[in-house]
CSV table of C-alpha atoms in Angstrom, one decimal:
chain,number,residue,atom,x,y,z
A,671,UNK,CA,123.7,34.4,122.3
A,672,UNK,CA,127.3,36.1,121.8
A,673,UNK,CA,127.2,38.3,125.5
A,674,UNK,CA,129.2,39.5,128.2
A,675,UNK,CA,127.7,39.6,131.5
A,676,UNK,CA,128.6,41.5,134.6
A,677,UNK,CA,127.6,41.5,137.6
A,678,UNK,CA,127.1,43.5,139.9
A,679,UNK,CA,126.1,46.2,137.6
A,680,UNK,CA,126.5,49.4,140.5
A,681,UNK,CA,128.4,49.2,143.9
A,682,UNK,CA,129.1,51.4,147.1
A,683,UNK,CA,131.9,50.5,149.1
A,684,UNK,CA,133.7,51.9,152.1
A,685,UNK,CA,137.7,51.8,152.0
A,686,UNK,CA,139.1,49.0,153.1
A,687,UNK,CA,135.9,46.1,152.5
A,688,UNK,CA,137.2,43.9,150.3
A,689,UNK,CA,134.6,43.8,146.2
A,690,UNK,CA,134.5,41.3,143.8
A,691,UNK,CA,133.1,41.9,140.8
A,692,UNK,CA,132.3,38.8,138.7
A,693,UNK,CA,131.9,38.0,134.8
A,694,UNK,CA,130.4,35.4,132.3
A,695,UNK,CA,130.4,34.7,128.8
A,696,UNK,CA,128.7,32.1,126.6
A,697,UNK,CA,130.9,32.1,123.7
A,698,UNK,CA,133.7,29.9,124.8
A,699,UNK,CA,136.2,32.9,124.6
A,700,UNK,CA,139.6,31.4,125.9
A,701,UNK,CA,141.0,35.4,126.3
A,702,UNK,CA,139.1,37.9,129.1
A,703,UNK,CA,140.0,41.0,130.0
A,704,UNK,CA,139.8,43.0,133.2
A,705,UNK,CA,139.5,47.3,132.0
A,706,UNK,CA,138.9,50.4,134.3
A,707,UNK,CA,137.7,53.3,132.9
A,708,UNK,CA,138.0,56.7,133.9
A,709,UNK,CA,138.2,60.4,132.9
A,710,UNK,CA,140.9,61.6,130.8
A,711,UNK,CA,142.5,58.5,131.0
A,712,UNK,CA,140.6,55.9,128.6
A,713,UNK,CA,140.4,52.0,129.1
A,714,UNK,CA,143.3,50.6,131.0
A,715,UNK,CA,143.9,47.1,131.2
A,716,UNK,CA,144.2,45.9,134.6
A,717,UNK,CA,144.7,41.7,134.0
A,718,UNK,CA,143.8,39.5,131.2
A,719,UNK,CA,143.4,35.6,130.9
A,720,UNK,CA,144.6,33.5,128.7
A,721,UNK,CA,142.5,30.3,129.6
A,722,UNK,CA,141.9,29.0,132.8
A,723,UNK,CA,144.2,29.8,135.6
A,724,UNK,CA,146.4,31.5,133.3
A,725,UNK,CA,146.6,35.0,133.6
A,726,UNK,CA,148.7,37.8,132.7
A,727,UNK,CA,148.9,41.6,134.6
A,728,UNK,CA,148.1,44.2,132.2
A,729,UNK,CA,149.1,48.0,132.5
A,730,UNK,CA,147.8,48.8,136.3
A,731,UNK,CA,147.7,45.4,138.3
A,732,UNK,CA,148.3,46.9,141.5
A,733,UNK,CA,145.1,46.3,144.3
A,734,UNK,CA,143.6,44.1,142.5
A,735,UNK,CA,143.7,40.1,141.7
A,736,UNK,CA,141.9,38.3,139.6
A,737,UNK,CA,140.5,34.2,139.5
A,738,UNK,CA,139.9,32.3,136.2
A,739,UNK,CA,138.3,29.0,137.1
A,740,UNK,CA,136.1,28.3,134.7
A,741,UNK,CA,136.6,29.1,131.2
A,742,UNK,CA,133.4,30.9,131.2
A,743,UNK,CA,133.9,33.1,134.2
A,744,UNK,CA,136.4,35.7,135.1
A,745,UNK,CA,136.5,37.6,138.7
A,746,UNK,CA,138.0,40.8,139.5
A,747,UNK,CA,138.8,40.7,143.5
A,748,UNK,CA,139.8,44.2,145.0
A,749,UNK,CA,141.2,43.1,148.6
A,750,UNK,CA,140.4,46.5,150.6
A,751,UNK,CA,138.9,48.9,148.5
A,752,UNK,CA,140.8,52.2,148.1
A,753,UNK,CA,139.1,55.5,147.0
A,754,UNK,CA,141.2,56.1,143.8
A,755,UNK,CA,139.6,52.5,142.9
A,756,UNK,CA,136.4,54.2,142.3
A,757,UNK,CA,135.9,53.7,138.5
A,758,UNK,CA,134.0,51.8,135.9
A,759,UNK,CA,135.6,48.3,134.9
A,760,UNK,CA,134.5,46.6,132.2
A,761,UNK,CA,135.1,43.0,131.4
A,762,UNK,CA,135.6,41.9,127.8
A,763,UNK,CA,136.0,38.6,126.1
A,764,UNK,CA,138.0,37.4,122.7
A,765,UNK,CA,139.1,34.5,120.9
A,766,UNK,CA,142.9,34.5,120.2
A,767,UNK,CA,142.8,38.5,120.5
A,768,UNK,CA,140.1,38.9,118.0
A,769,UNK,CA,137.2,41.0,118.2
A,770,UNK,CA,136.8,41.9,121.7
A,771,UNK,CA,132.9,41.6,123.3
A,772,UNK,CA,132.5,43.9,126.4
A,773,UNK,CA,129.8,43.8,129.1
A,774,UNK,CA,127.7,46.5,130.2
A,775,UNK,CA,130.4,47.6,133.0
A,776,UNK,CA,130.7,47.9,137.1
A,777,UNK,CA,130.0,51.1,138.1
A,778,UNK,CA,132.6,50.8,141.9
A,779,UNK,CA,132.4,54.2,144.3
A,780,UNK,CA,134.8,53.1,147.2
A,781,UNK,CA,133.8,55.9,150.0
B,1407,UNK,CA,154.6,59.3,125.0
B,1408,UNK,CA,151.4,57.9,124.0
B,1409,UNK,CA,151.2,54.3,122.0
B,1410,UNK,CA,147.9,55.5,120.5
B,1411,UNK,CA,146.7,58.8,119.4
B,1412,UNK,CA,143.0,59.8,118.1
B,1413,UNK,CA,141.9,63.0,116.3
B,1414,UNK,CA,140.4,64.9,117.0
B,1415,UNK,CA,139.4,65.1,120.6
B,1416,UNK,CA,136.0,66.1,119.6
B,1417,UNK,CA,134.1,66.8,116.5
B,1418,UNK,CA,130.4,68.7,116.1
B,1419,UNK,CA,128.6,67.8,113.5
B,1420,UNK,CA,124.9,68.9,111.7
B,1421,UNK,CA,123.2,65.6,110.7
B,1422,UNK,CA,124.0,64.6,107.3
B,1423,UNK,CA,127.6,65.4,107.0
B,1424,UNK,CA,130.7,63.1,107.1
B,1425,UNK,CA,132.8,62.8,109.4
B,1426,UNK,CA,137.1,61.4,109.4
B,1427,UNK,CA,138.7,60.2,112.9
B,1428,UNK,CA,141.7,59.2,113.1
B,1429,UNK,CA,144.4,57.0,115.1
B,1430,UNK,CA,148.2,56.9,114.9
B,1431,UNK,CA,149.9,54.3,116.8
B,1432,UNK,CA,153.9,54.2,117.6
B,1433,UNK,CA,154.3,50.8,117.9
B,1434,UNK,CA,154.0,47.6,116.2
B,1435,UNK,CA,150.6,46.4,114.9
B,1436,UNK,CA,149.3,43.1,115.2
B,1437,UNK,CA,145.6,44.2,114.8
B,1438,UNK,CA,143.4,47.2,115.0
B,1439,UNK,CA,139.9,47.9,116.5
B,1440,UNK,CA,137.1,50.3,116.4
B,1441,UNK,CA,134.5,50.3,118.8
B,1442,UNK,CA,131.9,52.5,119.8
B,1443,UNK,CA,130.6,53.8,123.4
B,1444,UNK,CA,127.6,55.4,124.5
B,1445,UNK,CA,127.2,57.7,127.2
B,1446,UNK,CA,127.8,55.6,130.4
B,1447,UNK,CA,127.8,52.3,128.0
B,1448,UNK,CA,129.5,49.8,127.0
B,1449,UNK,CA,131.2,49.7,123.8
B,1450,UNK,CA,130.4,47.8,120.3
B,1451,UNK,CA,133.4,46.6,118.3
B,1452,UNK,CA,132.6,48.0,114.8
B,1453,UNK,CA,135.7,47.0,112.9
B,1454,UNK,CA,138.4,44.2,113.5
B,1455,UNK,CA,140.9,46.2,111.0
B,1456,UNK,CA,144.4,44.6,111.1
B,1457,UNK,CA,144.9,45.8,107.6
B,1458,UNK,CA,143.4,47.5,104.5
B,1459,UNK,CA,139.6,49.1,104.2
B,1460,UNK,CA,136.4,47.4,105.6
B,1461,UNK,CA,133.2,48.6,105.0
B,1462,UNK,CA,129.7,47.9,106.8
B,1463,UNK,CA,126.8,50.2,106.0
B,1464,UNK,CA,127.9,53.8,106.3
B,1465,UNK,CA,131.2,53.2,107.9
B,1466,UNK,CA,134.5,53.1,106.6
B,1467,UNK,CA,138.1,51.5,108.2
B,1468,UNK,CA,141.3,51.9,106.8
B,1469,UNK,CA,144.3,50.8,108.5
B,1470,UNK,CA,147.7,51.4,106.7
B,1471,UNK,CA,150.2,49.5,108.5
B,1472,UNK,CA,153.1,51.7,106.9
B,1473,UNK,CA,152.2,55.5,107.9
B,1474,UNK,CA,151.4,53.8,111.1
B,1475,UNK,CA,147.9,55.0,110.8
B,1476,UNK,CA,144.1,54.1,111.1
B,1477,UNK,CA,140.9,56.3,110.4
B,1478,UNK,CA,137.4,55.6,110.6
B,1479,UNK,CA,135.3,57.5,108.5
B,1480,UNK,CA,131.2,58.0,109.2
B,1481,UNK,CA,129.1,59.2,106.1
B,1482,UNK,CA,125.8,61.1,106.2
B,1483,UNK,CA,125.9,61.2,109.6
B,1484,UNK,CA,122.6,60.4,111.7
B,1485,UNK,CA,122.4,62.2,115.4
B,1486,UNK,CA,122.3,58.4,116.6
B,1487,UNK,CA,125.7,58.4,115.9
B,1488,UNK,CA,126.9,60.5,118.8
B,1489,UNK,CA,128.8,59.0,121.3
B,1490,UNK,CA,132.9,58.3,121.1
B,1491,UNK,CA,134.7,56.2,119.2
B,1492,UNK,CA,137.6,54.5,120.4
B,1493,UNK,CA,140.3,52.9,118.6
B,1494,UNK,CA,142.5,49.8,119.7
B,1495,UNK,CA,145.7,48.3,118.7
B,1496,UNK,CA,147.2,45.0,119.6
B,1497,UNK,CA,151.1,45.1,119.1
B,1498,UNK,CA,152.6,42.0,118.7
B,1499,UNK,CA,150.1,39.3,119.0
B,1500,UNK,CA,149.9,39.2,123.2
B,1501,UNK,CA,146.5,39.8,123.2
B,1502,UNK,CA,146.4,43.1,125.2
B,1503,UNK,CA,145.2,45.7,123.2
B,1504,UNK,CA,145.8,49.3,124.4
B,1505,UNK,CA,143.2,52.3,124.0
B,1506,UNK,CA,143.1,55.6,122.8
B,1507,UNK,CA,141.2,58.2,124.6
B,1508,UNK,CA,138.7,58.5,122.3
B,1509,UNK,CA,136.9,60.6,119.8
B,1510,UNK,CA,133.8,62.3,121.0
B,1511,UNK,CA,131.3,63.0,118.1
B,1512,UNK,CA,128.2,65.0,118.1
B,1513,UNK,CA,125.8,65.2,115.7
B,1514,UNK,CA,122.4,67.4,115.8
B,1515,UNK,CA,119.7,68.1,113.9
């Protein structure tokens, strides 16, 4: 059916818990991609996968980590929230760097 | 400075006119991508423009590798159309396409 799924869709977290935010897609995309979004800034690219367990930091890896396990499945692990964390990330998928398909988002506020 | 610059910022325009965005990029070009985002949504690739002029319904891409440009141009606009168009450019076939900030369109009736 060609989508991106994210879950969860809206989080509140104080500083310091630990958030995973987890992704799916059901086109066999070997390429995912980890963005945050924010205000006057635009998409930056946090981590993207290549295929399973292999995975590359992007522009602003630091605080975060990622796990690629499945081909299907990409997770974005924030180990102790900060507050300048609080964004929208959006997880996309590709194949070879083609067109990218992005799910509906993460909406994190770290308090 | 900047890989990837859109223009303008933001454009207002009464339904029924066109409309011409633009993105220059300073870097090398493996591929070039349009997408469009809603308010708080996600975005929609429209084109996957590594070269040339693509067409599909009322849009236009053109990516000329040389001047290092790409535009997107919207005809007879529809108030449906507002939102902002991003543009996205892969240099060098890693994969890890890098953003502009956007073009933020309005269009009323």
């Amino acid at each position: 059916d060609m989508k991106v799924t994210q879950m969860p869709r809206y989080l509140i977290k104080r500083m310091g818990e630990n958030v995973l935010l987890e992704c799916g897609q059901d086109m066999s995309h070997e390429t995912m991609y980890w963005y945050r979004q924010d205000p006057g800034l635009g998409l930056q690219l946090i981590y993207i996968s290549y295929d399973v367990d292999s995975n590359s930091e992007g522009d602003i890896p630091k605080g975060y980590r990622v796990s690629r396990k499945k081909r299907e499945h990409f997770s974005l692990i924030l180990d102790s929230a900060k507050t300048n964390q609080t964004s929208v990330y959006f997880c996309a998928s590709s194949l070879q760097g083609n067109t990218l398909y992005f799910g509906e988002g993460s909406r994190l506020i770290v308090v | 400075g900047q890989q990837v610059q859109q223009s303008p910022a933001s454009l207002v325009l009464q339904e029924g006119e066109n409309a011409e965005l633009q993105c220059n990029f300073s870097t090398s070009l493996n591929s070039m991508q349009w997408f469009y985002q809603r308010p708080g949504g996600s975005l929609v690739s429209l084109f996957y423009n590594p070269s040339g002029t693509k067409h599909s319904g009322r849009l236009t891409s053109t990516t000329v590798i040389k001047e290092r440009r790409s535009s997107l141009h919207i005809s007879s606009s529809q108030t449906t159309d507002s939102g902002t168009y991003l543009c996205a450019l892969e240099p060098g076939g890693s994969a890890k396409l890098i953003f502009g900030e956007g073009t933020k369109l309005t269009v009323s009736s």
